[in-house]
Coordinates of C-alpha atoms in Angstrom, one line a residue:
M370 CA 60.8 113.5 102.7
F371 CA 62.6 115.0 99.6
R372 CA 65.7 115.7 101.6
A373 CA 65.7 112.1 103.0
L374 CA 65.5 110.7 99.4
V375 CA 68.3 113.0 98.2
S376 CA 70.5 111.9 101.1
L377 CA 69.7 108.2 100.4
A378 CA 70.5 108.7 96.7
F379 CA 73.7 110.5 97.5
G380 CA 74.7 107.7 99.8
L381 CA 74.0 105.1 97.1
V382 CA 76.1 107.1 94.7
L383 CA 79.0 107.2 97.2
T384 CA 78.8 103.5 97.8
G385 CA 78.8 102.8 94.1
C386 CA 81.9 105.0 93.6
A387 CA 84.0 103.2 96.2
A388 CA 87.1 101.4 95.0
I389 CA 86.9 97.8 96.2
N390 CA 90.1 95.7 96.7
A391 CA 89.1 92.0 96.6
P392 CA 91.3 89.9 99.0
L393 CA 94.3 88.3 97.3
N394 CA 95.5 86.3 100.3
Q395 CA 95.2 82.5 99.7
P396 CA 94.3 79.9 102.3
L397 CA 97.2 78.1 104.0
A398 CA 96.8 74.5 103.1
K399 CA 98.4 73.1 106.3
G400 CA 101.0 73.7 108.9
V401 CA 102.5 77.1 109.4
N402 CA 104.2 79.7 107.2
G403 CA 107.9 79.5 106.7
P404 CA 110.3 82.2 107.9
L405 CA 110.8 85.5 106.0
V406 CA 114.4 84.6 105.4
D407 CA 115.5 81.1 104.4
P408 CA 118.3 80.2 106.8
V409 CA 120.5 79.0 103.9
N410 CA 120.6 82.5 102.6
V411 CA 122.2 84.0 105.7
S412 CA 125.8 84.8 105.0
E413 CA 128.5 83.1 107.0
T414 CA 130.0 85.9 109.2
D415 CA 131.6 86.0 112.6
G416 CA 128.3 87.2 114.0
E417 CA 129.8 90.1 115.9
I418 CA 127.7 92.8 114.2
W419 CA 124.0 93.1 113.9
V420 CA 122.4 96.0 112.0
G421 CA 118.8 97.0 111.8
L422 CA 117.2 99.8 109.7
A423 CA 113.7 101.4 109.8
F424 CA 112.4 103.7 107.1
S425 CA 109.6 106.1 107.9
G426 CA 106.6 107.2 105.7
G427 CA 106.5 110.4 103.7
G428 CA 105.7 109.4 100.1
M429 CA 108.4 109.6 97.5
R430 CA 110.4 112.0 99.8
A431 CA 110.7 109.1 102.3
S432 CA 111.6 106.6 99.6
A433 CA 114.4 108.8 98.4
F434 CA 115.7 109.7 101.9
A435 CA 115.9 106.0 102.8
A436 CA 117.7 105.2 99.6
G437 CA 120.2 108.0 100.3
M438 CA 120.8 106.5 103.8
L439 CA 121.5 103.1 102.2
E440 CA 124.0 104.7 99.8
A441 CA 125.8 106.5 102.5
L442 CA 126.1 103.4 104.7
R443 CA 127.5 101.5 101.7
D444 CA 129.8 104.1 100.4
T445 CA 131.4 105.1 103.7
T446 CA 132.1 101.5 104.8
Q447 CA 133.3 99.9 101.6
G448 CA 136.6 98.1 101.9
A449 CA 138.9 95.9 99.8
G450 CA 136.9 93.0 98.5
D451 CA 133.7 94.2 100.1
D452 CA 131.6 96.5 97.9
D453 CA 128.6 96.4 100.2
G454 CA 130.3 97.5 103.4
I455 CA 128.0 97.6 106.4
L456 CA 125.0 96.6 104.3
S457 CA 126.4 93.1 104.4
D458 CA 125.7 93.1 108.1
V459 CA 122.0 94.3 107.9
R460 CA 119.8 91.7 109.4
L461 CA 116.5 93.6 109.7
V462 CA 114.8 96.3 107.6
S463 CA 111.4 97.7 108.4
G464 CA 109.4 100.1 106.2
V465 CA 106.2 102.2 106.4
S466 CA 104.4 103.8 103.5
G467 CA 107.0 105.5 101.2
G468 CA 109.8 103.9 103.2
S469 CA 108.3 100.4 102.6
V470 CA 109.1 100.6 98.9
T471 CA 112.8 101.1 99.6
A472 CA 112.7 98.5 102.4
A473 CA 111.1 95.9 100.3
W474 CA 113.4 96.6 97.3
F475 CA 116.5 96.4 99.5
G476 CA 115.2 93.2 101.1
L477 CA 114.6 91.6 97.7
K478 CA 117.6 92.8 95.8
G479 CA 120.2 93.6 98.5
A480 CA 122.8 96.3 98.1
G481 CA 122.9 95.6 94.3
G482 CA 119.4 96.9 94.0
L483 CA 120.5 100.5 94.7
A484 CA 122.1 100.8 91.3
G485 CA 119.4 102.3 89.0
Y486 CA 116.8 102.6 91.8
R487 CA 116.6 106.4 91.3
D488 CA 115.9 106.1 87.5
R489 CA 113.7 103.0 87.8
F490 CA 111.4 104.4 90.5
L491 CA 112.3 107.6 92.4
V492 CA 112.0 110.0 89.4
R493 CA 109.0 108.2 87.9
D494 CA 105.4 109.3 88.2
A495 CA 104.0 106.8 90.7
E496 CA 100.7 108.7 90.5
K497 CA 100.4 107.7 86.9
Y498 CA 97.2 105.7 87.2
M499 CA 95.7 107.5 90.2
A500 CA 92.5 109.5 90.4
K501 CA 93.8 112.6 92.1
S502 CA 91.9 115.7 90.9
I503 CA 90.2 117.5 93.8
Y504 CA 87.9 119.2 91.3
N505 CA 86.5 115.9 89.9
P506 CA 83.2 115.1 91.6
I507 CA 83.7 111.4 91.0
T508 CA 87.1 111.5 92.7
I509 CA 85.6 113.4 95.7
A510 CA 82.7 110.9 95.9
S511 CA 85.0 107.9 95.7
G512 CA 87.2 109.4 98.5
L513 CA 84.3 110.1 100.8
S514 CA 82.9 106.6 100.1
G515 CA 86.0 104.9 101.3
G516 CA 88.9 105.7 98.9
A517 CA 89.4 107.1 95.4
N518 CA 92.0 104.6 94.3
G519 CA 92.3 100.9 94.6
R520 CA 95.3 98.6 94.1
S521 CA 95.0 98.9 90.3
T522 CA 96.6 102.3 90.6
Y523 CA 99.7 102.6 92.8
G524 CA 100.0 98.8 93.3
R525 CA 99.9 98.4 89.6
F526 CA 102.7 100.9 89.1
L527 CA 104.9 99.2 91.8
D528 CA 104.5 95.9 90.0
E529 CA 105.3 97.3 86.6
T530 CA 108.3 99.3 87.6
L531 CA 109.9 97.2 90.4
F532 CA 108.5 94.0 91.6
H533 CA 107.1 92.2 88.5
G534 CA 104.9 89.9 90.5
A535 CA 107.4 89.1 93.3
T536 CA 105.9 87.6 96.4
F537 CA 107.0 87.0 100.0
G538 CA 108.0 83.6 98.9
D539 CA 110.5 85.1 96.4
L540 CA 111.7 87.4 99.2
S541 CA 112.3 84.3 101.5
R542 CA 114.2 82.5 98.7
Q543 CA 116.4 85.4 97.7
S544 CA 116.9 87.6 100.7
R545 CA 119.5 87.6 103.5
V546 CA 117.5 90.3 105.4
T547 CA 114.4 89.9 107.4
T548 CA 112.0 92.5 105.8
W549 CA 109.0 93.9 107.6
I550 CA 106.3 95.8 105.8
N551 CA 103.9 97.7 108.2
A552 CA 100.3 98.7 107.6
S553 CA 97.5 99.6 110.0
D554 CA 94.6 97.4 111.0
I555 CA 91.9 100.1 111.3
A556 CA 89.4 97.9 113.1
N557 CA 91.8 96.7 115.8
Q558 CA 93.6 100.1 115.8
T559 CA 97.0 98.5 115.8
T560 CA 100.0 98.0 113.5
F561 CA 99.6 95.1 111.0
L562 CA 102.9 93.3 110.3
F563 CA 103.2 91.2 107.1
S564 CA 104.8 88.3 108.9
P565 CA 104.5 84.5 109.1
E566 CA 102.9 84.8 112.6
T567 CA 100.2 87.2 111.4
F568 CA 99.4 85.1 108.4
D569 CA 99.3 81.9 110.5
A570 CA 96.5 83.5 112.6
L571 CA 94.7 84.2 109.3
C572 CA 95.3 80.6 108.1
S573 CA 96.6 82.3 105.0
D574 CA 99.6 81.6 102.8
L575 CA 102.2 84.5 103.1
S576 CA 104.5 83.0 100.5
S577 CA 102.1 83.6 97.6
Y578 CA 101.2 87.2 98.6
P579 CA 102.5 89.9 96.3
L580 CA 105.0 92.4 97.7
S581 CA 103.4 95.2 95.8
D582 CA 100.1 94.6 97.5
A583 CA 101.7 94.7 100.9
I584 CA 103.3 98.0 100.0
A585 CA 100.0 99.3 98.7
A586 CA 98.5 98.6 102.0
S587 CA 101.3 100.2 103.9
S588 CA 100.9 103.4 101.7
A589 CA 97.0 103.5 101.6
F590 CA 96.5 107.0 103.0
P591 CA 92.8 107.4 104.0
L592 CA 90.4 108.8 101.4
V593 CA 93.1 108.8 98.7
F594 CA 93.2 105.0 98.7
S595 CA 90.6 102.4 99.7
P596 CA 91.7 99.8 102.3
I597 CA 93.6 96.8 101.1
T598 CA 91.5 93.8 102.3
L599 CA 92.6 90.4 103.5
E600 CA 90.2 87.6 104.2
S601 CA 90.4 85.5 107.4
H602 CA 90.5 81.8 106.5
A603 CA 90.1 80.9 110.2
G604 CA 89.5 77.3 111.1
T605 CA 91.0 75.8 108.0
C606 CA 94.7 75.2 109.0
G607 CA 94.6 73.8 112.5
Y608 CA 96.1 77.0 114.0
N609 CA 97.6 76.9 117.5
E610 CA 98.2 80.2 119.1
P611 CA 101.8 80.8 120.3
D612 CA 102.6 80.5 123.9
W613 CA 103.4 84.2 124.3
L614 CA 99.9 85.1 123.1
T615 CA 98.3 82.9 125.8
A616 CA 100.6 84.4 128.4
A617 CA 99.8 88.0 127.3
R618 CA 96.1 87.3 127.8
Y619 CA 96.6 86.8 131.5
N620 CA 99.8 88.8 132.2
P621 CA 98.9 92.2 133.8
E622 CA 102.5 93.4 133.2
A623 CA 102.3 92.8 129.4
T624 CA 102.9 96.0 127.4
G625 CA 100.0 97.8 125.7
A626 CA 101.6 97.1 122.3
M627 CA 102.0 93.5 123.1
K628 CA 98.4 93.2 124.3
S629 CA 96.9 95.0 121.2
H630 CA 99.0 92.8 118.9
A631 CA 97.8 89.7 120.7
A632 CA 94.2 90.8 120.6
A633 CA 94.4 91.4 116.9
L634 CA 95.8 87.9 116.2
E635 CA 92.9 86.5 118.3
T636 CA 90.3 88.2 116.1
Y637 CA 92.1 86.9 112.9
A638 CA 92.1 83.3 114.3
A639 CA 88.5 83.5 115.4
G640 CA 87.2 84.7 112.1
D641 CA 84.3 86.4 113.9
P642 CA 83.7 89.3 114.0
V643 CA 86.7 89.9 111.7
R644 CA 86.0 88.2 108.4
Y645 CA 87.9 90.8 106.4
V646 CA 90.9 92.7 107.7
K647 CA 91.0 96.3 106.4
L648 CA 94.4 97.8 106.1
L649 CA 95.4 101.4 105.6
D650 CA 98.7 103.5 105.8
G651 CA 101.1 102.1 108.3
A652 CA 101.9 105.6 109.4
I653 CA 98.5 105.9 111.2
T654 CA 99.7 103.6 114.0
D655 CA 103.5 103.8 113.6
N656 CA 105.3 106.0 111.1
F657 CA 108.7 104.6 112.0
G658 CA 108.0 100.9 111.7
T659 CA 109.5 100.2 115.1
T660 CA 106.5 98.7 116.9
G661 CA 107.3 95.3 115.6
L662 CA 110.7 95.2 117.3
A663 CA 109.2 96.5 120.6
V664 CA 106.6 93.7 120.5
E665 CA 109.2 91.1 119.4
R666 CA 111.2 91.9 122.5
A667 CA 108.3 92.3 124.9
R668 CA 106.9 88.9 124.1
A669 CA 110.3 87.1 124.2
Q670 CA 110.4 84.2 126.6
L671 CA 114.2 83.9 126.5
P672 CA 116.7 86.7 127.3
F673 CA 118.4 86.5 123.9
A674 CA 115.3 86.2 121.7
P675 CA 114.8 86.9 118.8
L676 CA 118.5 86.0 118.5
S677 CA 119.6 82.5 118.8
A678 CA 121.8 81.5 121.8
Q679 CA 124.8 81.3 119.4
E680 CA 124.2 84.7 118.0
A681 CA 123.8 86.2 121.5
V682 CA 127.2 84.9 122.5
K683 CA 129.0 86.0 119.4
L684 CA 127.4 89.5 119.2
R685 CA 129.5 92.5 120.2
R686 CA 127.9 95.6 118.5
M687 CA 124.4 96.4 117.4
L688 CA 123.4 99.4 115.3
F689 CA 119.7 100.3 114.8
L690 CA 119.0 103.4 112.7
V691 CA 115.6 105.0 112.0
A692 CA 115.3 107.1 108.8
N693 CA 112.8 109.9 109.7
A694 CA 111.8 111.8 106.5
G695 CA 109.2 114.0 108.3
V696 CA 109.1 117.7 107.5
Q697 CA 108.6 120.8 109.5
T698 CA 105.2 121.3 111.2
D699 CA 102.8 123.6 109.3
Y700 CA 102.1 126.7 111.3
S701 CA 100.4 128.6 108.5
W702 CA 96.9 128.4 110.1
T703 CA 98.0 129.2 113.6
R704 CA 98.6 132.9 112.7
N705 CA 94.9 133.5 112.1
L706 CA 91.8 133.2 114.3
R707 CA 90.0 131.0 111.9
G708 CA 91.0 127.6 110.8
P709 CA 92.0 124.9 110.2
G710 CA 89.0 123.7 108.3
G711 CA 88.1 121.2 105.6
V712 CA 91.0 119.3 104.1
Q713 CA 93.4 121.3 106.2
L714 CA 91.7 120.2 109.4
A715 CA 91.6 116.5 108.3
M716 CA 95.3 116.6 107.5
A717 CA 96.1 118.3 110.8
I718 CA 94.2 115.6 112.7
A719 CA 95.9 112.8 110.7
S720 CA 99.4 114.3 111.1
S721 CA 98.9 114.8 114.8
A722 CA 97.9 111.2 115.3
M723 CA 100.7 109.8 113.1
A724 CA 103.4 112.0 114.8
S725 CA 102.2 110.9 118.3
A726 CA 102.1 107.3 117.4
S727 CA 105.6 107.5 115.9
R728 CA 107.1 109.1 118.9
T729 CA 105.5 106.6 121.3
G730 CA 106.6 103.6 119.1
Y731 CA 110.1 104.9 118.8
D732 CA 110.4 105.5 122.6
A733 CA 109.0 102.0 123.4
M734 CA 111.5 100.5 120.9
R735 CA 114.4 102.2 122.6
L736 CA 113.4 101.1 126.0
Q737 CA 113.0 97.6 124.8
L738 CA 116.5 97.6 123.3
D739 CA 117.9 99.1 126.5
K740 CA 116.4 96.2 128.5
W741 CA 117.5 93.7 125.8
Q742 CA 121.1 94.8 126.1
A743 CA 120.9 94.4 129.9
D744 CA 119.3 91.0 129.6
L745 CA 121.9 89.8 127.1
V746 CA 124.8 90.9 129.4
E747 CA 123.2 89.1 132.3
Y748 CA 122.6 85.9 130.2
R749 CA 126.2 85.9 128.8
C750 CA 127.9 86.5 132.1
A751 CA 126.0 83.6 133.7
L752 CA 127.1 81.1 131.2
P753 CA 129.8 78.5 132.2
A754 CA 133.0 78.4 130.1
S755 CA 132.0 75.1 128.6
E756 CA 128.8 76.5 127.2
V757 CA 130.6 79.6 125.9
R758 CA 133.1 77.3 124.1
R759 CA 130.3 75.3 122.6
L760 CA 128.3 78.3 121.3
R761 CA 131.3 80.5 120.3
G762 CA 133.9 77.9 119.3
S763 CA 136.5 79.2 121.7
T764 CA 136.8 81.2 124.9
R765 CA 139.7 83.2 123.5
G766 CA 139.1 86.9 123.9
W767 CA 135.7 86.3 125.5
D768 CA 134.3 89.2 127.5
C769 CA 130.7 88.8 128.5
R770 CA 130.3 92.5 129.1
D771 CA 131.8 93.6 125.7
L772 CA 128.4 94.5 124.2
K773 CA 127.1 97.8 123.1
F774 CA 123.9 98.9 121.3
F775 CA 123.8 102.1 119.2
V776 CA 120.3 103.4 118.5
G777 CA 119.7 106.6 116.6
E778 CA 117.4 108.6 114.4
V779 CA 118.6 110.0 111.0
S780 CA 116.5 113.1 110.1
F781 CA 116.6 116.6 108.5
Q782 CA 117.6 118.0 111.8
G783 CA 121.2 119.2 111.8
L784 CA 121.4 119.7 108.0
P785 CA 122.3 123.2 106.7
E786 CA 119.4 125.5 107.3
P787 CA 118.9 126.5 103.6
M788 CA 118.8 122.8 102.7
K789 CA 116.4 122.0 105.5
Q790 CA 114.0 124.8 104.4
K791 CA 113.9 123.3 100.9
L792 CA 113.3 119.9 102.3
D793 CA 110.4 121.1 104.4
T794 CA 108.6 122.3 101.3
I795 CA 108.7 118.8 99.6
P796 CA 105.1 117.5 99.7
T797 CA 104.1 114.0 100.7
R798 CA 103.3 112.8 97.2
L799 CA 104.1 109.8 95.1
Q800 CA 105.5 111.9 92.3
L801 CA 108.1 114.7 92.7
P802 CA 110.2 116.9 90.5
V803 CA 113.6 115.5 89.8
D804 CA 115.3 118.2 91.8
Q805 CA 113.3 117.4 94.9
V806 CA 114.1 113.7 94.6
D807 CA 117.8 114.5 94.3
L808 CA 117.6 116.8 97.3
A809 CA 116.0 114.1 99.4
L810 CA 118.6 111.6 98.3
E811 CA 121.4 114.0 99.2
A812 CA 119.8 114.7 102.5
G813 CA 119.7 111.0 103.3
R814 CA 123.4 110.7 102.5
M815 CA 124.5 113.8 104.5
A816 CA 122.3 113.1 107.5
T817 CA 123.6 109.5 107.7
R818 CA 127.3 110.4 107.4
Q819 CA 127.0 112.9 110.3
N820 CA 124.9 110.8 112.5
P821 CA 126.6 110.5 116.0
E822 CA 125.2 107.0 116.7
L823 CA 126.6 105.7 113.5
N824 CA 130.0 107.3 114.0
G825 CA 130.1 106.1 117.6
F826 CA 129.3 102.6 116.3
L827 CA 132.0 102.8 113.6
R828 CA 134.6 103.9 116.1
S829 CA 133.8 101.0 118.4
T830 CA 134.6 98.3 115.8
N831 CA 137.6 97.5 113.6
R832 CA 135.4 96.0 110.8
Y833 CA 135.2 99.1 108.7
G834 CA 138.7 100.6 108.8
R835 CA 138.3 103.6 106.4
A836 CA 134.9 104.5 107.9
R837 CA 136.4 104.4 111.4
Q838 CA 139.0 106.9 110.3
L839 CA 136.4 109.2 108.8
A840 CA 134.3 108.9 112.1
D841 CA 137.4 109.8 114.1
A842 CA 138.1 112.8 111.9
A843 CA 134.6 114.0 112.2
G844 CA 135.0 114.4 116.0
N845 CA 131.4 113.4 116.8
I846 CA 130.7 112.2 120.3
P847 CA 129.7 108.5 120.3
G848 CA 126.0 108.1 120.6
A849 CA 125.8 104.7 122.2
R850 CA 123.0 104.1 124.7
R851 CA 125.2 102.3 127.2
I852 CA 123.9 100.3 130.1
T853 CA 126.0 99.4 133.2
P854 CA 126.5 95.6 132.9
I855 CA 124.9 93.5 135.6
K856 CA 127.6 91.8 137.7
N857 CA 127.6 88.1 138.6

């Protein structure tokens, strides 16, 4: 009886210690959410180039590595009158955990936001407000009860240093880049994408939702942080499920990612049993943030979607790069009979799940892009000349098969071994010594400049003259994932 009372008392203490994040998402008054990018913000270009970037998780190490990647892309492709280089052609950026900070900042501020990003954020102590001592019993109790830190710690720091109350509405008004922030829905066991479609199902207003809170959700590592919570306002906005969701329900050939995404949206729209959506670190389900693109293509009902027909006809080259800031696997406990145990065991389990989910998501994304290229070629080659002229403006120089996708991963692999060994010792923390931040930044620059897919892409286009010369001089083999066009 005494032991039962002690257990009950301990349970009550744990419950009382939990950090609770009250929902911030507001009801959607009517209709549907607007797009992540206002069409009037999209720059007038010839439409021949489409660039997508995805930034992995990994704490401040990942934030810095992604920033180094952006700097290298800009610096190696700058030309006369174009200070932003290839960054002007970025149409999608996706981020997870530490990578979500850089993704959201770039989405909000563009290439101009890179100036001062190191001093403003990367070398600052983002753990400033956090409870993090493993020797503090209250911290331990809070972690075991659901999370030692709420949004008032890391989320507060993000808002003070970078975002200053900026919302997804601000992002839509200011940005030229579709920006995806990825978290994990731990009840539905799937990636949660902060997108208009997701918030439509919740009958919730995305435009008023703070960017810092979405990033806090994307970075909420279990036990260290309590889940960021959203409330379902189901039944208050006249929600109509999209056609692709209805089709997925009955389509035996729908992908697993598509089905799980559709099932999650159904639970949000129903409001029962999911009254509150609990979100944790996006790396739990997809550390690369590529699941969204795989789902986007899998559910597409037109061969060119999510591009428009006009974009599909104008497009000649696509580049999609994933920044992977993952470090070397820890083999320290494999040399002994005992272990792992305790925290080490929990970390090993979490790391295994995240790594597996990331590889699966990345492979699925590559397969979808392969198929998308084939679908686009078939669609383009079936168009009559009159339709090509209408969509493209002219048939001059038109080659329906002149389409190449370049898909690659930028990581620590291939960097000088002494540098790589130092990178592998950088912990996944939200505060790092200045020398480790600068090392991760330089690693992002170096790994990007030597990436074969990027150099293959640069050699295939005349848009970035100086960069093409550098790529030719490097002598790297083009890394395009080429598909034999389907003949008419």
